[in-house]
Short mmCIF file of C-alpha atoms in Angstrom, two decimals:
data_model
loop_
_atom_site.label_atom_id
_atom_site.label_comp_id
_atom_site.label_asym_id
_atom_site.label_seq_id
_atom_site.Cartn_x
_atom_site.Cartn_y
_atom_site.Cartn_z
CA UNK A 622 13.93 4.08 -22.61
CA UNK A 623 10.86 2.09 -21.52
CA UNK A 624 8.51 4.99 -22.26
CA UNK A 625 10.03 5.59 -25.70
CA UNK A 626 9.65 1.93 -26.62
CA UNK A 627 6.08 1.73 -25.44
CA UNK A 628 5.00 4.93 -27.19
CA UNK A 629 6.32 3.44 -30.39
CA UNK A 630 3.70 0.70 -30.11
CA UNK A 631 0.74 3.05 -30.31
CA UNK A 632 -1.42 3.12 -33.38
CA UNK A 633 -0.71 6.83 -33.96
CA UNK A 634 1.19 8.37 -36.83
CA UNK A 635 4.23 10.28 -35.69
CA UNK A 636 7.97 10.15 -36.33
CA UNK A 637 10.58 9.19 -33.75
CA UNK A 638 14.01 10.79 -33.50
CA UNK A 639 16.70 8.93 -35.32
CA UNK A 640 18.57 8.04 -32.13
CA UNK A 641 15.59 5.98 -30.94
CA UNK A 642 15.46 3.61 -33.90
CA UNK A 643 16.05 0.70 -31.48
CA UNK A 644 12.57 1.30 -30.07
CA UNK A 645 11.22 -0.83 -32.96
CA UNK A 646 12.36 -3.92 -31.03
CA UNK A 647 9.92 -4.92 -28.28
CA UNK A 648 11.94 -6.65 -25.58
CA UNK A 649 10.42 -9.70 -23.91
CA UNK A 650 10.95 -8.42 -20.35
CA UNK A 651 9.50 -5.02 -21.17
CA UNK A 652 6.52 -6.61 -22.88
CA UNK A 653 5.68 -8.80 -19.88
CA UNK A 654 6.22 -5.81 -17.61
CA UNK A 655 3.45 -3.90 -19.37
CA UNK A 656 1.21 -6.95 -19.35
CA UNK A 657 1.60 -7.39 -15.61
CA UNK A 658 1.07 -3.72 -14.88
CA UNK A 659 -1.76 -2.77 -17.21
CA UNK A 660 -3.57 -5.87 -18.50
CA UNK A 661 -7.19 -6.00 -17.19
CA UNK A 662 -6.88 -9.58 -15.97
CA UNK A 663 -3.71 -8.73 -14.05
CA UNK A 664 -5.53 -5.78 -12.48
CA UNK A 665 -8.51 -8.02 -11.79
CA UNK A 666 -6.20 -10.41 -9.95
CA UNK A 667 -5.22 -7.57 -7.62
CA UNK A 668 -8.88 -7.19 -6.69
CA UNK A 669 -8.78 -10.58 -5.00
CA UNK A 670 -6.52 -9.06 -2.35
CA UNK A 671 -9.04 -6.29 -1.75
CA UNK A 672 -11.76 -8.93 -1.54
CA UNK A 673 -9.83 -10.82 1.13
CA UNK A 674 -9.27 -7.64 3.14
CA UNK A 675 -12.94 -6.67 2.85
CA UNK A 676 -14.05 -10.12 4.00
CA UNK A 677 -11.71 -9.91 6.99
CA UNK A 678 -12.97 -6.43 7.86
CA UNK A 679 -16.54 -7.68 7.67
CA UNK A 680 -15.84 -10.62 9.99
CA UNK A 681 -14.15 -8.35 12.53
CA UNK A 682 -17.38 -6.38 12.65
CA UNK A 683 -18.83 -9.18 14.79
CA UNK A 684 -16.59 -7.94 17.61
CA UNK A 685 -17.52 -4.28 17.28
CA UNK A 686 -19.01 -2.66 20.42
CA UNK A 687 -22.70 -1.86 20.01
CA UNK A 688 -25.05 0.72 21.44
CA UNK A 689 -28.71 -0.25 21.61
CA UNK A 690 -31.54 2.05 22.70
CA UNK A 691 -35.04 0.71 23.22
CA UNK A 692 -37.69 3.33 23.96
CA UNK A 693 -41.44 2.77 24.15
CA UNK A 694 -44.40 4.75 25.46
CA UNK A 695 -48.19 4.50 25.53
CA UNK A 696 -50.65 7.36 26.05
CA UNK A 697 -54.44 6.84 26.00
CA UNK A 698 -57.29 9.15 27.10
CA UNK A 699 -54.96 11.40 29.06
CA UNK A 700 -53.34 8.51 30.89
CA UNK A 701 -49.72 7.59 30.55
CA UNK A 702 -49.81 3.83 30.54
CA UNK A 703 -46.04 3.51 30.46
CA UNK A 704 -42.83 5.08 29.27
CA UNK A 705 -39.82 2.75 29.07
CA UNK A 706 -36.22 3.53 28.21
CA UNK A 707 -33.51 0.88 27.98
CA UNK A 708 -30.03 1.91 26.76
CA UNK A 709 -27.40 -0.83 26.40
CA UNK A 710 -23.70 -0.79 25.59
CA UNK A 711 -22.27 -4.22 24.60
CA UNK A 712 -18.68 -5.31 24.02
CA UNK A 713 -18.32 -8.77 22.43
CA UNK A 714 -15.07 -10.55 23.26
CA UNK A 715 -13.27 -13.55 21.80
CA UNK A 716 -14.27 -16.50 24.01
CA UNK A 717 -18.05 -16.24 23.98
CA UNK A 718 -18.09 -13.56 26.69
CA UNK A 719 -20.03 -10.32 26.30
CA UNK A 720 -19.54 -7.29 28.54
CA UNK A 721 -22.64 -5.20 28.98
CA UNK A 722 -23.68 -1.93 30.59
CA UNK A 723 -27.38 -0.97 30.84
CA UNK A 724 -29.35 2.08 31.91
CA UNK A 725 -33.10 1.68 32.58
CA UNK A 726 -35.65 4.36 33.32
CA UNK A 727 -39.31 3.38 33.39
CA UNK A 728 -42.51 4.99 34.67
CA UNK A 729 -46.25 4.91 34.06
CA UNK A 730 -49.61 4.16 35.60
CA UNK A 731 -49.87 0.65 34.27
CA UNK A 732 -46.18 -0.21 34.27
CA UNK A 733 -45.43 -3.87 34.85
CA UNK A 734 -44.02 -4.15 38.40
CA UNK A 735 -40.87 -5.94 37.20
CA UNK A 736 -39.95 -2.80 35.26
CA UNK A 737 -40.13 -0.58 38.33
CA UNK A 738 -36.85 1.26 38.90
CA UNK A 739 -35.79 4.32 40.96
CA UNK A 740 -36.93 7.71 39.68
CA UNK A 741 -33.40 8.57 38.47
CA UNK A 742 -33.08 5.25 36.72
CA UNK A 743 -31.19 2.06 37.39
CA UNK A 744 -27.71 1.13 36.15
CA UNK A 745 -26.39 -2.34 35.66
CA UNK A 746 -23.04 -3.73 34.53
CA UNK A 747 -22.11 -7.35 34.01
CA UNK A 748 -21.30 -10.18 31.69
CA UNK A 749 -23.02 -12.92 29.76
CA UNK A 750 -21.18 -16.00 28.59
CA UNK A 751 -21.56 -19.43 27.08
CA UNK A 752 -20.15 -22.27 29.15
CA UNK A 753 -21.12 -25.08 26.78
CA UNK A 754 -21.65 -24.50 23.11
CA UNK A 755 -19.82 -21.37 21.97
CA UNK A 756 -17.19 -21.14 24.70
CA UNK A 757 -14.10 -22.25 22.74
CA UNK A 758 -15.47 -21.55 19.28
CA UNK A 759 -18.60 -19.83 18.05
CA UNK A 760 -19.92 -18.38 14.81
CA UNK A 761 -18.14 -15.06 15.06
CA UNK A 762 -14.83 -16.67 16.06
CA UNK A 763 -15.09 -19.17 13.20
CA UNK A 764 -15.98 -16.45 10.70
CA UNK A 765 -12.96 -14.38 11.68
CA UNK A 766 -10.59 -17.36 11.52
CA UNK A 767 -11.89 -18.36 8.10
CA UNK A 768 -11.59 -14.75 6.93
CA UNK A 769 -7.91 -14.73 7.89
CA UNK A 770 -7.30 -17.93 5.95
CA UNK A 771 -9.27 -16.54 3.02
CA UNK A 772 -7.13 -13.39 3.02
CA UNK A 773 -3.96 -15.48 2.82
CA UNK A 774 -5.54 -17.64 0.15
CA UNK A 775 -6.33 -14.59 -1.99
CA UNK A 776 -2.64 -13.67 -1.97
CA UNK A 777 -1.55 -16.94 -3.53
CA UNK A 778 -4.59 -16.99 -5.82
CA UNK A 779 -3.53 -13.56 -7.05
CA UNK A 780 -0.09 -14.96 -7.90
CA UNK A 781 -1.67 -17.85 -9.79
CA UNK A 782 -3.90 -15.54 -11.84
CA UNK A 783 -1.05 -13.15 -12.66
CA UNK A 784 1.12 -16.12 -13.61
CA UNK A 785 -1.55 -17.41 -15.97
CA UNK A 786 -1.97 -14.14 -17.88
CA UNK A 787 1.83 -13.77 -18.14
CA UNK A 788 2.06 -17.35 -19.40
CA UNK A 789 -0.54 -16.71 -22.10
CA UNK A 790 1.19 -13.46 -23.05
CA UNK A 791 4.57 -15.23 -23.25
CA UNK A 792 3.14 -17.86 -25.61
CA UNK A 793 1.75 -15.10 -27.81
CA UNK A 794 5.18 -13.44 -27.91
CA UNK A 795 6.96 -16.69 -28.80
CA UNK A 796 4.45 -17.41 -31.59
CA UNK A 797 4.95 -13.87 -32.85
CA UNK A 798 8.72 -14.44 -32.82
CA UNK A 799 8.29 -17.71 -34.73
CA UNK A 800 6.14 -16.04 -37.40
CA UNK A 801 8.64 -13.17 -37.66
CA UNK A 802 11.58 -15.59 -38.05
CA UNK A 803 9.74 -17.56 -40.73
CA UNK A 804 8.97 -14.39 -42.68
CA UNK A 805 12.64 -13.36 -42.51
CA UNK A 806 13.64 -16.81 -43.81
CA UNK A 807 11.32 -16.51 -46.81
CA UNK A 808 12.44 -12.92 -47.44
CA UNK A 809 16.04 -14.06 -47.66
CA UNK A 810 15.34 -17.00 -49.94
CA UNK A 811 13.05 -14.89 -52.15
CA UNK A 812 15.89 -12.44 -52.64
CA UNK A 813 18.24 -15.33 -53.48
CA UNK A 814 15.71 -16.73 -55.94
CA UNK A 815 15.38 -13.35 -57.69
CA UNK A 816 19.15 -12.96 -58.00
CA UNK A 817 19.47 -16.52 -59.32
CA UNK A 818 16.64 -15.94 -61.80
CA UNK A 819 18.33 -12.82 -63.19
CA UNK A 820 21.63 -14.69 -63.55
CA UNK A 821 20.01 -17.66 -65.28
CA UNK A 822 18.07 -15.39 -67.60
CA UNK A 823 21.29 -13.66 -68.68
CA UNK A 824 23.03 -17.01 -69.12
CA UNK A 825 20.14 -18.31 -71.21
CA UNK A 826 20.16 -15.18 -73.38
CA UNK A 827 23.76 -15.85 -74.41
CA UNK A 828 23.14 -19.58 -74.90
CA UNK A 829 25.17 -20.84 -71.97
CA UNK A 830 22.24 -22.80 -70.54
CA UNK A 831 18.88 -24.02 -71.80
CA UNK A 832 16.09 -21.45 -71.92
CA UNK A 833 13.77 -23.84 -70.07
CA UNK A 834 15.87 -23.26 -66.94
CA UNK A 835 14.50 -19.72 -66.78
CA UNK A 836 10.99 -21.15 -66.41
CA UNK A 837 12.08 -23.30 -63.51
CA UNK A 838 13.87 -20.36 -61.90
CA UNK A 839 10.77 -18.20 -62.36
CA UNK A 840 8.59 -20.85 -60.69
CA UNK A 841 10.95 -20.88 -57.72
CA UNK A 842 10.64 -17.07 -57.43
CA UNK A 843 6.86 -17.34 -57.50
CA UNK A 844 6.88 -20.16 -54.95
CA UNK A 845 9.11 -18.17 -52.61
CA UNK A 846 6.90 -15.09 -53.03
CA UNK A 847 3.81 -17.16 -52.20
CA UNK A 848 5.49 -18.59 -49.10
CA UNK A 849 6.51 -15.10 -48.00
CA UNK A 850 3.00 -13.75 -48.43
CA UNK A 851 1.55 -16.58 -46.37
CA UNK A 852 4.22 -15.98 -43.72
CA UNK A 853 3.31 -12.29 -43.59
CA UNK A 854 -0.36 -13.12 -43.05
CA UNK A 855 0.63 -15.39 -40.18
CA UNK A 856 2.90 -12.68 -38.79
CA UNK A 857 0.05 -10.19 -38.92
CA UNK A 858 -2.22 -12.59 -37.01
CA UNK A 859 0.39 -13.29 -34.33
CA UNK A 860 1.12 -9.58 -34.03
CA UNK A 861 -2.55 -8.93 -33.30
CA UNK A 862 -2.49 -11.65 -30.64
CA UNK A 863 0.41 -9.88 -28.95
CA UNK A 864 -1.45 -6.57 -29.21
CA UNK A 865 -4.29 -8.14 -27.26
CA UNK A 866 -2.07 -8.25 -24.17
CA UNK A 867 -0.88 -4.64 -24.39
CA UNK A 868 -2.89 -1.96 -22.62
CA UNK A 869 -2.38 1.57 -21.36
CA UNK A 870 -2.93 2.74 -17.81
CA UNK A 871 -6.33 4.20 -18.71
CA UNK A 872 -7.59 0.82 -19.92
CA UNK A 873 -7.02 1.57 -23.60
CA UNK A 874 -5.80 -1.30 -25.80
CA UNK A 875 -2.65 -0.85 -27.88
CA UNK A 876 -2.07 -1.99 -31.45
CA UNK A 877 1.45 -2.80 -32.56
CA UNK A 878 2.85 -0.77 -35.42
CA UNK A 879 4.19 -2.76 -38.40
CA UNK A 880 7.75 -1.58 -37.67
CA UNK A 881 7.73 -3.14 -34.19
CA UNK A 882 9.45 -6.52 -34.15
CA UNK A 883 10.20 -9.13 -31.47
CA UNK A 884 13.64 -9.63 -29.99
CA UNK A 885 15.37 -12.41 -31.91
CA UNK A 886 17.88 -12.73 -29.03
CA UNK A 887 15.16 -13.45 -26.52
CA UNK A 888 16.76 -16.74 -25.45
CA UNK A 889 19.21 -14.70 -23.37
CA UNK A 890 16.41 -13.11 -21.31
CA UNK A 891 13.74 -15.79 -20.89
CA UNK A 892 15.06 -17.49 -17.75
CA UNK A 893 15.81 -14.27 -15.90
CA UNK A 894 12.54 -12.62 -16.95
CA UNK A 895 10.40 -15.59 -15.95
CA UNK A 896 12.60 -16.14 -12.86
CA UNK A 897 13.07 -19.85 -13.54
CA UNK A 898 16.88 -19.84 -13.72
CA UNK A 899 18.96 -21.47 -11.05
CA UNK A 900 16.35 -24.07 -10.08
CA UNK A 901 17.90 -27.49 -10.79
CA UNK A 902 15.65 -30.51 -10.60
CA UNK A 903 17.56 -32.12 -7.74
CA UNK A 904 16.89 -29.09 -5.51
CA UNK A 905 13.30 -28.59 -6.60
CA UNK A 906 10.55 -28.58 -3.96
CA UNK A 907 6.85 -27.92 -4.21
CA UNK A 908 6.25 -27.22 -0.53
CA UNK A 909 5.71 -23.53 -1.23
CA UNK A 910 3.83 -23.96 -4.49
CA UNK A 911 1.01 -21.34 -4.64
CA UNK A 912 -1.57 -23.88 -5.77
CA UNK A 913 -0.86 -26.19 -2.84
CA UNK A 914 -0.75 -23.26 -0.43
CA UNK A 915 -4.14 -22.11 -1.70
CA UNK A 916 -5.62 -25.57 -1.19
CA UNK A 917 -4.03 -25.74 2.26
CA UNK A 918 -5.64 -22.46 3.29
CA UNK A 919 -8.93 -23.81 1.98
CA UNK A 920 -8.46 -26.95 4.09
CA UNK A 921 -7.74 -24.83 7.18
CA UNK A 922 -10.99 -22.97 6.63
CA UNK A 923 -12.87 -26.26 6.37
CA UNK A 924 -11.16 -27.45 9.57
CA UNK A 925 -12.46 -24.38 11.40
CA UNK A 926 -15.92 -25.11 10.05
CA UNK A 927 -15.65 -28.73 11.23
CA UNK A 928 -14.64 -27.63 14.72
CA UNK A 929 -17.62 -25.29 14.81
CA UNK A 930 -19.99 -28.08 13.78
CA UNK A 931 -18.49 -30.36 16.45
CA UNK A 932 -19.05 -27.63 19.04
CA UNK A 933 -22.73 -27.55 18.08
CA UNK A 934 -23.08 -31.00 19.69
CA UNK A 935 -22.61 -29.41 23.11
CA UNK A 936 -25.61 -28.05 25.01
CA UNK A 937 -26.31 -24.33 24.95
CA UNK A 938 -25.73 -23.00 28.45
CA UNK A 939 -25.94 -19.23 28.79
CA UNK A 940 -25.02 -17.51 32.06
CA UNK A 941 -25.67 -13.87 32.87
CA UNK A 942 -24.83 -11.75 35.88
CA UNK A 943 -25.25 -7.99 36.31
CA UNK A 944 -24.51 -5.66 39.20
CA UNK A 945 -27.29 -3.17 39.93
CA UNK A 946 -26.76 0.35 41.28
CA UNK A 947 -28.36 3.79 41.35
CA UNK A 948 -25.02 5.55 41.71
CA UNK A 949 -22.54 4.07 39.21
CA UNK A 950 -20.03 6.83 39.97
CA UNK A 951 -19.47 5.28 43.42
CA UNK A 952 -17.48 2.07 43.28
CA UNK A 953 -18.64 0.91 46.70
CA UNK A 954 -22.24 1.07 45.50
CA UNK A 955 -21.68 -2.19 43.58
CA UNK A 956 -22.90 -4.83 45.99
CA UNK A 957 -23.14 -8.53 45.35
CA UNK A 958 -26.63 -8.72 46.82
CA UNK A 959 -27.90 -6.16 44.26
CA UNK A 960 -27.91 -8.14 41.06
CA UNK A 961 -29.88 -9.47 38.12
CA UNK A 962 -28.90 -12.80 36.64
CA UNK A 963 -30.07 -15.91 34.91
CA UNK A 964 -29.22 -19.17 33.22
CA UNK A 965 -30.62 -20.85 30.13
CA UNK A 966 -30.16 -24.41 28.90
CA UNK A 967 -31.00 -25.91 25.53
CA UNK A 968 -30.16 -29.29 23.99
CA UNK A 969 -31.92 -31.12 21.14
CA UNK A 970 -32.78 -34.69 22.07
CA UNK A 971 -31.42 -36.51 19.01
CA UNK A 972 -28.96 -33.94 17.62
CA UNK A 973 -29.64 -35.23 14.12
CA UNK A 974 -29.14 -31.87 12.43
CA UNK A 975 -25.90 -31.24 14.33
CA UNK A 976 -24.52 -34.72 13.68
CA UNK A 977 -25.43 -34.42 9.99
CA UNK A 978 -23.69 -31.04 9.70
CA UNK A 979 -20.57 -32.45 11.36
CA UNK A 980 -20.51 -35.44 9.04
CA UNK A 981 -20.82 -33.18 5.98
CA UNK A 982 -18.00 -30.99 7.29
CA UNK A 983 -15.76 -34.04 7.71
CA UNK A 984 -16.60 -35.19 4.17
CA UNK A 985 -15.65 -31.77 2.78
CA UNK A 986 -12.36 -31.92 4.67
CA UNK A 987 -11.59 -35.38 3.33
CA UNK A 988 -12.45 -34.23 -0.17
CA UNK A 989 -10.07 -31.27 0.19
CA UNK A 990 -7.28 -33.59 1.39
CA UNK A 991 -7.76 -35.83 -1.64
CA UNK A 992 -7.64 -32.73 -3.85
CA UNK A 993 -4.35 -31.64 -2.25
CA UNK A 994 -2.81 -35.11 -2.67
CA UNK A 995 -3.89 -35.26 -6.31
CA UNK A 996 -2.70 -31.74 -7.07
CA UNK A 997 0.66 -32.39 -5.42
CA UNK A 998 1.45 -35.48 -7.49
CA UNK A 999 0.18 -33.88 -10.70
CA UNK A 1000 2.27 -30.72 -10.20
CA UNK A 1001 5.34 -32.74 -9.28
CA UNK A 1002 5.08 -35.09 -12.26
CA UNK A 1003 4.39 -32.24 -14.67
CA UNK A 1004 7.39 -30.24 -13.50
CA UNK A 1005 9.69 -33.26 -13.65
CA UNK A 1006 8.48 -33.98 -17.19
CA UNK A 1007 9.11 -30.35 -18.22
CA UNK A 1008 12.65 -30.43 -16.84
CA UNK A 1009 13.36 -33.54 -18.87
CA UNK A 1010 11.71 -32.03 -21.92
CA UNK A 1011 13.96 -28.97 -21.61
CA UNK A 1012 17.01 -31.24 -21.50
CA UNK A 1013 15.79 -32.94 -24.66
CA UNK A 1014 15.20 -29.62 -26.46
CA UNK A 1015 18.71 -28.47 -25.62
CA UNK A 1016 20.01 -31.56 -27.42
CA UNK A 1017 17.54 -31.02 -30.28
CA UNK A 1018 18.72 -27.43 -30.71
CA UNK A 1019 22.31 -28.60 -31.06
CA UNK A 1020 21.28 -31.22 -33.62
CA UNK A 1021 19.09 -28.90 -35.68
CA UNK A 1022 21.75 -26.15 -35.68
CA UNK A 1023 24.31 -28.63 -36.97
CA UNK A 1024 21.86 -29.92 -39.56
CA UNK A 1025 21.18 -26.38 -40.84
CA UNK A 1026 24.91 -25.77 -41.09
CA UNK A 1027 25.36 -28.98 -43.13
CA UNK A 1028 22.50 -28.10 -45.49
CA UNK A 1029 24.03 -24.66 -46.01
CA UNK A 1030 27.32 -26.34 -46.82
CA UNK A 1031 25.64 -28.65 -49.34
CA UNK A 1032 23.81 -25.77 -51.02
CA UNK A 1033 26.96 -23.70 -51.23
CA UNK A 1034 28.85 -26.64 -52.77
CA UNK A 1035 26.03 -27.27 -55.25
CA UNK A 1036 26.00 -23.61 -56.31
CA UNK A 1037 29.76 -23.74 -56.82
CA UNK A 1038 29.44 -26.87 -58.97
CA UNK A 1039 26.67 -25.16 -60.95
CA UNK A 1040 28.96 -22.22 -61.67
CA UNK A 1041 31.40 -24.73 -63.19
CA UNK A 1042 28.63 -26.35 -65.22
CA UNK A 1043 28.78 -29.56 -63.21
CA UNK A 1044 25.33 -29.35 -61.62
CA UNK A 1045 21.76 -28.37 -62.48
CA UNK A 1046 19.19 -25.88 -61.33
CA UNK A 1047 17.01 -28.78 -60.20
CA UNK A 1048 19.69 -29.95 -57.76
CA UNK A 1049 20.21 -26.42 -56.45
CA UNK A 1050 16.48 -26.01 -55.85
CA UNK A 1051 16.35 -29.39 -54.17
CA UNK A 1052 19.23 -28.45 -51.85
CA UNK A 1053 17.62 -25.09 -51.13
CA UNK A 1054 14.24 -26.64 -50.33
CA UNK A 1055 15.92 -28.94 -47.82
CA UNK A 1056 17.70 -25.94 -46.30
CA UNK A 1057 14.41 -24.04 -46.02
CA UNK A 1058 12.77 -27.04 -44.36
CA UNK A 1059 15.63 -27.34 -41.88
CA UNK A 1060 15.54 -23.61 -41.04
CA UNK A 1061 11.77 -23.74 -40.50
CA UNK A 1062 12.26 -26.81 -38.33
CA UNK A 1063 14.97 -24.91 -36.44
CA UNK A 1064 12.52 -22.09 -35.73
CA UNK A 1065 9.83 -24.59 -34.73
CA UNK A 1066 12.15 -26.41 -32.31
CA UNK A 1067 13.21 -23.09 -30.85
CA UNK A 1068 9.56 -22.13 -30.36
CA UNK A 1069 8.83 -25.43 -28.63
CA UNK A 1070 11.87 -24.90 -26.44
CA UNK A 1071 10.69 -21.44 -25.40
CA UNK A 1072 7.12 -22.71 -24.93
CA UNK A 1073 8.38 -25.47 -22.63
CA UNK A 1074 10.17 -22.86 -20.53
CA UNK A 1075 6.93 -20.91 -20.33
CA UNK A 1076 5.11 -24.09 -19.29
CA UNK A 1077 7.66 -24.63 -16.52
CA UNK A 1078 7.07 -21.03 -15.43
CA UNK A 1079 3.33 -21.70 -15.42
CA UNK A 1080 3.68 -25.00 -13.55
CA UNK A 1081 5.82 -23.36 -10.89
CA UNK A 1082 3.18 -20.57 -10.66
CA UNK A 1083 5.88 -17.92 -10.36
CA UNK A 1084 4.79 -14.29 -9.97
CA UNK A 1085 7.89 -12.42 -11.22
CA UNK A 1086 8.93 -9.59 -8.96
CA UNK A 1087 11.41 -8.03 -11.41
CA UNK A 1088 8.80 -6.90 -13.93
#
């Protein structure tokens, strides 16, 4: 059924089987389903997940084992000055410790004595580590932690972006429905005006009423026709806005056919489609709101950065120890008195750069906390206001429905009096104008009611899973 309905939207001339005449109605849920699946912005939102995964993969590269080969030689006037080969295999680990295996083979006439090794080469295996700055947190650890937070942040950011495009699409659909309802109202009253005009013209021809009444009836027909034409222009504009949210899988836009109309019973599907039903105000919580979760992940990333800057205040102390052996295949050849090691120490005197970086990191964290507090109260107040607005619109809908019914009753009574000669065409037109105004107001209130539901959906940042 979904495929039949969607194919009916294409700007291509072909006839549908008679049994699929219902495909001219574009259901709200189906419409949003296509928007979520095929709209470029919705697809673009999915790219944020790939970005988060790519960033995490990149940060994990800091822990990839590495093979390094350093080879150098010098030949001059038939003399081999030196030939040096140094092959290293490094394994970075989490807490600032690096495992390393090295093979050295050097020879030459003018080789520096410190590079002298056995003819078959020299093997070494050991570790290097930071015992001050970089032990508990270092650049690669911080980058990986921030990448994990960023990946989680992209998930909620994706939901926010998808929610926004669905919200905009929903507003376009509701405006399209409003324009369609208004055009149907004017179509009905234009038909009534034509029928009334024909009746009055016949009555005037036999002298039952004054001929001038035909002029007034004709003006009403023309006025209704003008209103209908203006409503059709508005409907065409709103239809194009809806078309702007419909795309095919191969990134081709879709244009609605004139026979495609919105669902005038959409009020039965809005809550379930937007997944906002069953959330009373007294049980509402914003703890899991995507916007706040996104800001919280951002704050966690800044906290990691602050911890890294604080760690920079410690001195750099690098230790290195390597076992040396000519026969690595023999375990007992690793002796503690055959080794190569070292220690390095570095500490700026004033630490002004490090203290400045730490202060800036703390400021950014404080700024993020203020942003979270502000966003939380704004979201909460907005949602509470929307709940109360929905309650008000439910009352307004009851009032406007009753008012339309009363105007219809007055018009019907006036037409009955006119048939008995106890009223005038002026009074009928006056009653009808009031009825038209009330029906248009009814459509407007309904549109505002639906729009408020969409705003609640947007404020809750829901990413519907049933589309």
